[in-house]
PDB file of C-alpha atoms in Angstrom:
ATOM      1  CA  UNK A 816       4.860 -16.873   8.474  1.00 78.00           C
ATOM      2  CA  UNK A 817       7.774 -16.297   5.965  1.00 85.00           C
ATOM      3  CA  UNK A 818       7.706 -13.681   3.322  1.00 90.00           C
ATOM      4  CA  UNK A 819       9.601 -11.412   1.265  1.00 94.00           C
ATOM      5  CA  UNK A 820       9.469  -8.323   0.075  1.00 95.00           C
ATOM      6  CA  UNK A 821      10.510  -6.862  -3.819  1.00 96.00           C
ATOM      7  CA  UNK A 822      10.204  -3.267  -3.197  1.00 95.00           C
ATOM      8  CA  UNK A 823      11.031  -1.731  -6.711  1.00 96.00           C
ATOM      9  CA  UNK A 824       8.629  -2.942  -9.402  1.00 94.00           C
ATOM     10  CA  UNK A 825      11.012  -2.698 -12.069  1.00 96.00           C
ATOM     11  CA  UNK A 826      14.677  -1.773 -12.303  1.00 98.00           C
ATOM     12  CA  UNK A 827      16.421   0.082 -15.313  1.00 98.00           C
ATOM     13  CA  UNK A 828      20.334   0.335 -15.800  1.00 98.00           C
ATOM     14  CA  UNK A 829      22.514   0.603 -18.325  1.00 98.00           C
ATOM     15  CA  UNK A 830      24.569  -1.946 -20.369  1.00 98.00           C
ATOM     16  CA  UNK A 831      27.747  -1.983 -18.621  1.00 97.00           C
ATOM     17  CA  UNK A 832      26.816  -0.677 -15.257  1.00 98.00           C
ATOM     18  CA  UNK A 833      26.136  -2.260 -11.805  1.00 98.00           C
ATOM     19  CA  UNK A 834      23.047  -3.464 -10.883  1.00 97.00           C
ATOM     20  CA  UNK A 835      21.091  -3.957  -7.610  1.00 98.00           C
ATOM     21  CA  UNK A 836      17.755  -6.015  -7.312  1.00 98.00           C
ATOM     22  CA  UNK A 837      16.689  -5.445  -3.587  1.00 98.00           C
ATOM     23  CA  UNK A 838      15.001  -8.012  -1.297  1.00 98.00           C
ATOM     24  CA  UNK A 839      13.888  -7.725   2.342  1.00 97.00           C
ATOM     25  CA  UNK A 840      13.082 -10.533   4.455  1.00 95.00           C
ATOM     26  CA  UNK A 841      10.741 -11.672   7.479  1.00 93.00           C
ATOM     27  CA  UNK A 842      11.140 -15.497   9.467  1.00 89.00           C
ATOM     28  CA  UNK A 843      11.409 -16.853  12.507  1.00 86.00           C
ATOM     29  CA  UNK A 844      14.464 -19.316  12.888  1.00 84.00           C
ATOM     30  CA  UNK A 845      17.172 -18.833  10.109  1.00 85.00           C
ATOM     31  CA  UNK A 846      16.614 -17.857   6.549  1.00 90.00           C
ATOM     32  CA  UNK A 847      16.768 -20.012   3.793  1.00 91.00           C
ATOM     33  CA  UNK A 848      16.322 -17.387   0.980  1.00 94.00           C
ATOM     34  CA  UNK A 849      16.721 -17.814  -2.622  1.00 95.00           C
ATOM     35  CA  UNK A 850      16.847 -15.527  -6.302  1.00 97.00           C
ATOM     36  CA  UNK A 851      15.357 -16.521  -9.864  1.00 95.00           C
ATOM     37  CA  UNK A 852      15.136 -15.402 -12.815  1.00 96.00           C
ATOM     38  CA  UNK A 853      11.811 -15.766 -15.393  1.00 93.00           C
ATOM     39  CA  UNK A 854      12.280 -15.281 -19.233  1.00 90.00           C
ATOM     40  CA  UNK A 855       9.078 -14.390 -20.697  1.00 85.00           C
ATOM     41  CA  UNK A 856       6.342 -17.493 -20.803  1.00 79.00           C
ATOM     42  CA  UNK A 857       9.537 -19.931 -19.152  1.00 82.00           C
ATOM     43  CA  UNK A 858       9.526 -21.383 -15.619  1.00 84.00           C
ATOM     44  CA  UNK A 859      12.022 -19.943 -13.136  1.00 90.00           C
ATOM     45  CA  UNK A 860      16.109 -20.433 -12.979  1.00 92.00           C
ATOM     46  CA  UNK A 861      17.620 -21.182 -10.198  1.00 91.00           C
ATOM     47  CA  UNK A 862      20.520 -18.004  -9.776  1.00 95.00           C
ATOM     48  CA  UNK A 863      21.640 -18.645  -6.114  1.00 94.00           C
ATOM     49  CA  UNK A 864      21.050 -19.140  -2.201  1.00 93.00           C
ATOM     50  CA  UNK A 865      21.975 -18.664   0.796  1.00 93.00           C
ATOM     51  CA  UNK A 866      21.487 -21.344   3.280  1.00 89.00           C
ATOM     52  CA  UNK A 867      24.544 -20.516   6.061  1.00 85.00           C
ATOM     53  CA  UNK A 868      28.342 -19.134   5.826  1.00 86.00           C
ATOM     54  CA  UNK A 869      29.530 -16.676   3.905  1.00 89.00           C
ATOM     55  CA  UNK A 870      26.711 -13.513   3.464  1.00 93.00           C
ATOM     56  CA  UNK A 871      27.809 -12.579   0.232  1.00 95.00           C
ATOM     57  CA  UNK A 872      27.175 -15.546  -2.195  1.00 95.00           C
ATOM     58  CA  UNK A 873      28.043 -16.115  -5.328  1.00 95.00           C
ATOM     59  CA  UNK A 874      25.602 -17.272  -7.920  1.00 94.00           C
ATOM     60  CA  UNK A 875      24.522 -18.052 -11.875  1.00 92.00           C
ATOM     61  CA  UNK A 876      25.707 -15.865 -14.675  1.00 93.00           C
ATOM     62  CA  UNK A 877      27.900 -13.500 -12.601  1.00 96.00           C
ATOM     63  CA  UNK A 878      25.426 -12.505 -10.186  1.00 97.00           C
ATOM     64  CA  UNK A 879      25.859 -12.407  -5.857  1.00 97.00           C
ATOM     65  CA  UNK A 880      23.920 -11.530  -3.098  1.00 97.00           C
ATOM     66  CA  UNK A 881      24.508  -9.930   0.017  1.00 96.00           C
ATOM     67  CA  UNK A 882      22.652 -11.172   3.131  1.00 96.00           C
ATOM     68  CA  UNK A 883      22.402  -8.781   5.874  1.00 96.00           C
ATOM     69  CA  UNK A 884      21.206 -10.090   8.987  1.00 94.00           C
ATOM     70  CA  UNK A 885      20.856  -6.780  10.671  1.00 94.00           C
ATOM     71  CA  UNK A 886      19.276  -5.396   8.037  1.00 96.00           C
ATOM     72  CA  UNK A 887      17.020  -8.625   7.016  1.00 96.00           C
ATOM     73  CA  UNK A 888      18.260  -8.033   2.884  1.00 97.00           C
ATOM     74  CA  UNK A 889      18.993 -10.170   0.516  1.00 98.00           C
ATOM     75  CA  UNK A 890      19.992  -7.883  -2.555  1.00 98.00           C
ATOM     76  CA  UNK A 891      21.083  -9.112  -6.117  1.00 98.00           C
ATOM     77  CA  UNK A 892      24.373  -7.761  -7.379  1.00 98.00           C
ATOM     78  CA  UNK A 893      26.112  -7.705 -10.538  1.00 98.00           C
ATOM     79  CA  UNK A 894      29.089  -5.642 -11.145  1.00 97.00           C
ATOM     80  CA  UNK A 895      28.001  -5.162 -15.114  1.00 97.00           C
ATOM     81  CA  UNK A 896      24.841  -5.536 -16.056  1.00 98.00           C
ATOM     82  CA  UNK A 897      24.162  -7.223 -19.779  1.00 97.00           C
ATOM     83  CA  UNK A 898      21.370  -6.683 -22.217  1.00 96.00           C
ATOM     84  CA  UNK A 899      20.584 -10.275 -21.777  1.00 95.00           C
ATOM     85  CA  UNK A 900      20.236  -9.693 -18.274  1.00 96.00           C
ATOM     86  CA  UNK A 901      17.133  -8.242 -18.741  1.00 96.00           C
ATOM     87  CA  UNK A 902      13.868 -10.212 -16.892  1.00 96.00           C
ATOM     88  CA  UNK A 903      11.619 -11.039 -13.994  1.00 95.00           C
ATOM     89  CA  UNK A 904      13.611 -11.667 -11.163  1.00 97.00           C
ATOM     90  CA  UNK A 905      12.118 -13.060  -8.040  1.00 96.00           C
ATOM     91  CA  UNK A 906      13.249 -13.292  -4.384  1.00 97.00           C
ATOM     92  CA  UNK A 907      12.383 -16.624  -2.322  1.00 95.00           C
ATOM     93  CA  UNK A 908      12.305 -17.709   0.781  1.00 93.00           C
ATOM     94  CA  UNK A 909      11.991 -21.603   2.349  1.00 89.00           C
ATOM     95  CA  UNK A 910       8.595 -21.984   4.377  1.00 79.00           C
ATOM     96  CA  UNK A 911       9.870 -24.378   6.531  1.00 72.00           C
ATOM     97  CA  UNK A 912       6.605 -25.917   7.114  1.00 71.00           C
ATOM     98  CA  UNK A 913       5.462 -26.471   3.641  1.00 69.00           C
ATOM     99  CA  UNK A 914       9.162 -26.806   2.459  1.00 77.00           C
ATOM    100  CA  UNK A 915       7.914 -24.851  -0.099  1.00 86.00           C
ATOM    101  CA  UNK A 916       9.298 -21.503  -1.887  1.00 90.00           C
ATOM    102  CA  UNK A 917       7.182 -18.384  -0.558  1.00 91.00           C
ATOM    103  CA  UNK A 918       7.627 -15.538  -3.293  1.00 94.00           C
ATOM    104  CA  UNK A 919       8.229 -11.808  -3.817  1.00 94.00           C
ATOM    105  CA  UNK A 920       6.203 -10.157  -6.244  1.00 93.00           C
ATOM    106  CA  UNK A 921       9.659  -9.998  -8.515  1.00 95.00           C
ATOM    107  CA  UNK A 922      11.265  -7.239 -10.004  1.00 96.00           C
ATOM    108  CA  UNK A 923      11.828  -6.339 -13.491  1.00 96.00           C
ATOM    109  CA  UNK A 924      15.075  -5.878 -14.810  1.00 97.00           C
ATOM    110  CA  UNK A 925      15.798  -3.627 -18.282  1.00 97.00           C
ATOM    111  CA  UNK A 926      19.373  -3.435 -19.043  1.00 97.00           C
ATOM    112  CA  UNK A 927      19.521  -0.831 -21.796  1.00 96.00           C
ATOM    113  CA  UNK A 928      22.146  -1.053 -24.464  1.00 95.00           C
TER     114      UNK A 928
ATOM    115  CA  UNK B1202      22.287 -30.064 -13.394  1.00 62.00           C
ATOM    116  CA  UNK B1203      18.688 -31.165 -12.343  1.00 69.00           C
ATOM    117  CA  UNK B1204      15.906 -30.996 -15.392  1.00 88.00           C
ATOM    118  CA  UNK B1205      11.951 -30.601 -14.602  1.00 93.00           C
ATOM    119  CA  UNK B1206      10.145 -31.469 -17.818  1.00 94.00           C
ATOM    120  CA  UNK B1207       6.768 -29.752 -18.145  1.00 95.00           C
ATOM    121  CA  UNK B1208       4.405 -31.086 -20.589  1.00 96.00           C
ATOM    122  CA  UNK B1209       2.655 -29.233 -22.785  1.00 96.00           C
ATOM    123  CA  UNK B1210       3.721 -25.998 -22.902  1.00 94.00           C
ATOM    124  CA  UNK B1211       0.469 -24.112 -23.862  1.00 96.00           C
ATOM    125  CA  UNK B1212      -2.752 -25.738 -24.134  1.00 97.00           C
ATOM    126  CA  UNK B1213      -6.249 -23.913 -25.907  1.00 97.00           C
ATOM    127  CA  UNK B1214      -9.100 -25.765 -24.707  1.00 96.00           C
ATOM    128  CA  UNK B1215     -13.151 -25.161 -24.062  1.00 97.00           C
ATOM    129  CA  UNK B1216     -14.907 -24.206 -21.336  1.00 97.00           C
ATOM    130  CA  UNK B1217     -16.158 -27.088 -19.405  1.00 97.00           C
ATOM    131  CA  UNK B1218     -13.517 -30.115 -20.673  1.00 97.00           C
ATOM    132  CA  UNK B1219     -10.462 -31.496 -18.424  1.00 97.00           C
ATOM    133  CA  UNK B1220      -6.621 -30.319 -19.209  1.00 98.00           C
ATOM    134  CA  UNK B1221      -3.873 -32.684 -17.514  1.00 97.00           C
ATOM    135  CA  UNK B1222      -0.310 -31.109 -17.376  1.00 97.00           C
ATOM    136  CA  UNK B1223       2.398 -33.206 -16.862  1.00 97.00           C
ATOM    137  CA  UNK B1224       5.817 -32.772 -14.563  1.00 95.00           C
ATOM    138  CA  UNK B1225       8.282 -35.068 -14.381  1.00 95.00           C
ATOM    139  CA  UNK B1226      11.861 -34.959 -12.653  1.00 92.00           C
ATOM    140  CA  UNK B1227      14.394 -35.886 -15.687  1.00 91.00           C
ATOM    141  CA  UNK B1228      17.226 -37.221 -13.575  1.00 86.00           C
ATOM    142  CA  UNK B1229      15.991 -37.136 -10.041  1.00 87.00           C
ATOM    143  CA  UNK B1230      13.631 -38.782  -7.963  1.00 87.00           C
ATOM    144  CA  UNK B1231      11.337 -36.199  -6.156  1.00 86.00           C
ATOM    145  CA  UNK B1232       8.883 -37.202  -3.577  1.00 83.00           C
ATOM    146  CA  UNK B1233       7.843 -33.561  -3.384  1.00 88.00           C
ATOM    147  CA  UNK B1234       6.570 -31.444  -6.276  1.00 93.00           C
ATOM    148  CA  UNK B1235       4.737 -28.353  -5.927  1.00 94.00           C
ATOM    149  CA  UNK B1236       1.925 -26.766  -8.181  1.00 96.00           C
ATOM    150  CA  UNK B1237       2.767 -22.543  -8.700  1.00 96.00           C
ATOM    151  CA  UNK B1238      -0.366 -20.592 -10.230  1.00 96.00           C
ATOM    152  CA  UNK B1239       1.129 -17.184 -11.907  1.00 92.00           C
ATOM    153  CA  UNK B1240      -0.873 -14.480 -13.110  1.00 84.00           C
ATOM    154  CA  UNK B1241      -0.173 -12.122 -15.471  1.00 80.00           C
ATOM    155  CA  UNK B1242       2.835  -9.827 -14.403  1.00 76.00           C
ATOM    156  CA  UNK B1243       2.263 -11.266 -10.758  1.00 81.00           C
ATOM    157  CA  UNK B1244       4.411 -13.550  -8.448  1.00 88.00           C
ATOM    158  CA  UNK B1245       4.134 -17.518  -8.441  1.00 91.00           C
ATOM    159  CA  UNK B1246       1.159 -18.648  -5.936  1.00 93.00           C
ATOM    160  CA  UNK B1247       1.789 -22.026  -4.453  1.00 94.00           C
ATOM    161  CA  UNK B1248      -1.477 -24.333  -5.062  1.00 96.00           C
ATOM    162  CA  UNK B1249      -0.330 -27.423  -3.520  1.00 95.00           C
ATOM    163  CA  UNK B1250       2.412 -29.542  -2.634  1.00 93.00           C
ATOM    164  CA  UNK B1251       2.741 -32.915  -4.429  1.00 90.00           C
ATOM    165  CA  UNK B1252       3.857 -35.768  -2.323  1.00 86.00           C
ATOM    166  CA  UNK B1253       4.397 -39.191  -4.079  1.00 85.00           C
ATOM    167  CA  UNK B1254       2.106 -42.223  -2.715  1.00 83.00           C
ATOM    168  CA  UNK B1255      -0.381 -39.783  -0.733  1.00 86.00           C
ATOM    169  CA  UNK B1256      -2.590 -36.848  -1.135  1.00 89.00           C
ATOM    170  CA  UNK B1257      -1.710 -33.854  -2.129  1.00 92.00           C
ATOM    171  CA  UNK B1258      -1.543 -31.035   0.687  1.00 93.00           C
ATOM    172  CA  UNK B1259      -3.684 -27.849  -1.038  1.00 95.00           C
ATOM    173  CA  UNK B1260      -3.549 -24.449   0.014  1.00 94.00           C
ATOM    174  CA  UNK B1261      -5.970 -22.383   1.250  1.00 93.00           C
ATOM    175  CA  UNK B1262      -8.863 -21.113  -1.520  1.00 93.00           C
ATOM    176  CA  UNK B1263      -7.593 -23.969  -3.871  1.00 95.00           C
ATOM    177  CA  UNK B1264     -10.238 -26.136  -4.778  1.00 94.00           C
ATOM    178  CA  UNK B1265      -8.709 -29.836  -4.891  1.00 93.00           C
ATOM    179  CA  UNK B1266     -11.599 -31.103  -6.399  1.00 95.00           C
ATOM    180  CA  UNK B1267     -11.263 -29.050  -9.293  1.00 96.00           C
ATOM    181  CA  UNK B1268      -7.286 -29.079  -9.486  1.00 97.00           C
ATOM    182  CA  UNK B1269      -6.334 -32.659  -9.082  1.00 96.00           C
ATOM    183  CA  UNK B1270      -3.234 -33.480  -8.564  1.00 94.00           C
ATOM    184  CA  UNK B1271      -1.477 -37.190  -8.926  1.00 91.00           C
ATOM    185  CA  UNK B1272       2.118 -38.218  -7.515  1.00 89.00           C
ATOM    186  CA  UNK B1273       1.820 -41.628  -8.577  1.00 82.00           C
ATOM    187  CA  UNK B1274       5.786 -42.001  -9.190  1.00 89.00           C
ATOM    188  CA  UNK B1275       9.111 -40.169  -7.626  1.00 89.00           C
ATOM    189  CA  UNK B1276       9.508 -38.660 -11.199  1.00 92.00           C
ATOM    190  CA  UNK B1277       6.315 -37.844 -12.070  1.00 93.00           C
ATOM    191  CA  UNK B1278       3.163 -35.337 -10.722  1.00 94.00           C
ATOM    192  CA  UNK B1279       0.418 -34.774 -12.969  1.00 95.00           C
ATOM    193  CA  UNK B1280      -2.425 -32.012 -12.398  1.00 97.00           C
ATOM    194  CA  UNK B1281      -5.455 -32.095 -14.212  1.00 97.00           C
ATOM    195  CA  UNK B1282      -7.880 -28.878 -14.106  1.00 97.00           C
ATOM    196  CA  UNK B1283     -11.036 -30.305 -14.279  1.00 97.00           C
ATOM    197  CA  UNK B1284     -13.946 -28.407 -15.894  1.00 96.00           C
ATOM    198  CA  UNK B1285     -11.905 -25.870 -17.215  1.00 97.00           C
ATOM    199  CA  UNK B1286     -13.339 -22.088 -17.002  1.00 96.00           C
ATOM    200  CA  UNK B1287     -11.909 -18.844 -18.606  1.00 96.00           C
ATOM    201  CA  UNK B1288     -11.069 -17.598 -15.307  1.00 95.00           C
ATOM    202  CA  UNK B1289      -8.972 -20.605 -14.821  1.00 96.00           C
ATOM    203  CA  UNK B1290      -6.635 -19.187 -17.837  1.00 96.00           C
ATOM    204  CA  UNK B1291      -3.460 -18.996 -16.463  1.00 95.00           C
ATOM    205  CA  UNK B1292       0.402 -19.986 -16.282  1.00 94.00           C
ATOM    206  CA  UNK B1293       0.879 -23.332 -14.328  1.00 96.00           C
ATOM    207  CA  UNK B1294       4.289 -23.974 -13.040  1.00 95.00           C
ATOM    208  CA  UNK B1295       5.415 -27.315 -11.534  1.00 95.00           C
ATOM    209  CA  UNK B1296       8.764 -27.415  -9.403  1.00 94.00           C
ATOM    210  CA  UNK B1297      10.384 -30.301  -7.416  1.00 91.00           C
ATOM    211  CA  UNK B1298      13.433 -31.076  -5.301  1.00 80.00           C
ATOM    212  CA  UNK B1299      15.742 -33.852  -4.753  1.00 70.00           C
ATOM    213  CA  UNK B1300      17.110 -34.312  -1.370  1.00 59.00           C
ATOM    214  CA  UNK B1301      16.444 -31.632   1.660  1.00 50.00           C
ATOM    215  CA  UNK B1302      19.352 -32.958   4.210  1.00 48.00           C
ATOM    216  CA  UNK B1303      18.240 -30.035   6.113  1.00 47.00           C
ATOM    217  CA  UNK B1304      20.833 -27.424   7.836  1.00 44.00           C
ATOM    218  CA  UNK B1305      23.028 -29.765   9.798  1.00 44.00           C
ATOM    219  CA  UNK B1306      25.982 -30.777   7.903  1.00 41.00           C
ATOM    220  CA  UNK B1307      23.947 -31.184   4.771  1.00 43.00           C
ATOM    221  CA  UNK B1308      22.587 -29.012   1.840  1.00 54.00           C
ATOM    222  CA  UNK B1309      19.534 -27.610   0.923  1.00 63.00           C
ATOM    223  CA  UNK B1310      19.005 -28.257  -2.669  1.00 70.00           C
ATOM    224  CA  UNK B1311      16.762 -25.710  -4.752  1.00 75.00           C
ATOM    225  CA  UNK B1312      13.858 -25.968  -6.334  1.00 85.00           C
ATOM    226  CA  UNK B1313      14.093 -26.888 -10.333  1.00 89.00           C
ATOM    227  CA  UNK B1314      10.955 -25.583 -12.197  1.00 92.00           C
ATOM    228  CA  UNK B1315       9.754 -26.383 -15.051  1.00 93.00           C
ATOM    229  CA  UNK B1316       8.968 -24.334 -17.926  1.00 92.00           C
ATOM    230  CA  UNK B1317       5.219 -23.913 -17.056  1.00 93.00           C
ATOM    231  CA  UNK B1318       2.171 -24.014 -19.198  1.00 95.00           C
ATOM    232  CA  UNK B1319       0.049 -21.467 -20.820  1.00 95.00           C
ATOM    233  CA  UNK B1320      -3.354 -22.421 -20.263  1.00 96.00           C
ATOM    234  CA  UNK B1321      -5.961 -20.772 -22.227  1.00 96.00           C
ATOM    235  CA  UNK B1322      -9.500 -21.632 -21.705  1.00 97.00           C
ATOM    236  CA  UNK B1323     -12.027 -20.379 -24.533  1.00 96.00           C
TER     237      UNK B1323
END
């Protein structure tokens, strides 16, 4: 079965600096993997995937991710981090039997001004 | 880009009545929605995938007698928690998808949430 893995409950960085949201990975066949992001009491936004081609994929709102097949990650990037930035992000990957999202237990961003 | 309306957005009700939630693709047509169960500062559970003109596939430990769950259109899923108790207080997300051309010289479209509903039984 599919799954991810959110290792860092919550992530704190300063306005202005880079941030990293890290995401590890486990299929069988190719990943399909995905990141939102969850404003309090709001459903998810879509930020990006990666499906095939390029690993490092360009998203929502000046944020990328890196896929590393070696090292089954799927980190979130952003060179400088805003104050809006700040949420739940969550790391997805396709269950390609259900064709359903399978979900990491997110990570909390705080950008501090 | 692609809209899921979810309808309402927080509901109060009593223990023991029925709550239906709405979720309807905006400008799509989805044959597949899926039902997400979130707990407080946990991840997004999926309860069961909605397909349009057939049952609904549930996932294990759901009870589909108590969360039922209509497809009766390709832009609308309803689910109605029947017999509502406090421990079914919780956020209900709905999601859906347009096309799924799969890998071969097509795209794999995301999933478009909605913005859930706070349910609050009393």
């Amino acid at each position: 079965a599919q799954s991810v893995a959110q290792p860092e409950d919550q992530v704190n960085v300063a306005e202005g600096n880079p941030l990293t949201v890290k995401c590890t990975y486990s299929v069988s066949g190719n990943p399909y993997l995905f990141w939102y992001v969850q404003y309090p009491n709001r459903g998810l936004q879509f930020l990006l995937k990666y499906i095939t081609g390029d690993n490092l994929v360009k998203g929502s709102y000046g944020f990328e991710a890196e896929f590393n097949k070696s090292q089954t990650s799927f980190h979130l990037k952003k060179p400088s981090a805003l104050v809006s930035d700040s949420a739940l992000y969550f790391c997805a990957v396709r269950d390609t039997g259900r064709r359903a999202l399978t979900f990491g237990s997110g990570t909390r961003l705080q950008v501090q001004p | 880009g692609a809209v899921v309306s979810q309808h309402p957005s927080r509901v109060i009700c009593k223990s023991g009545t029925s709550v239906k939630i709405e979720c309807r693709s905006l400008d799509f047509q989805a044959t597949t929605m899926f039902w997400y169960r979130q707990f407080p500062k946990q991840s997004l559970m999926l309860m069961a995938t909605s397909n349009e003109g057939s049952k609904a596939t549930y996932e294990q430990g759901v009870e589909k007698d108590k969360f039922l769950i209509n497809h009766a259109s390709l832009t609308l899923s309803t689910l109605t928690v029947t017999s509502a108790h406090p421990e079914d207080s919780s956020f209900y997300i709905c999601s859906a998808r347009s096309v799924d051309r799969g890998a071969q010289g097509g795209t794999y479209s995301p999933l478009h949430f909605g913005n859930g509903t706070r349910l609050t039984v009393t």
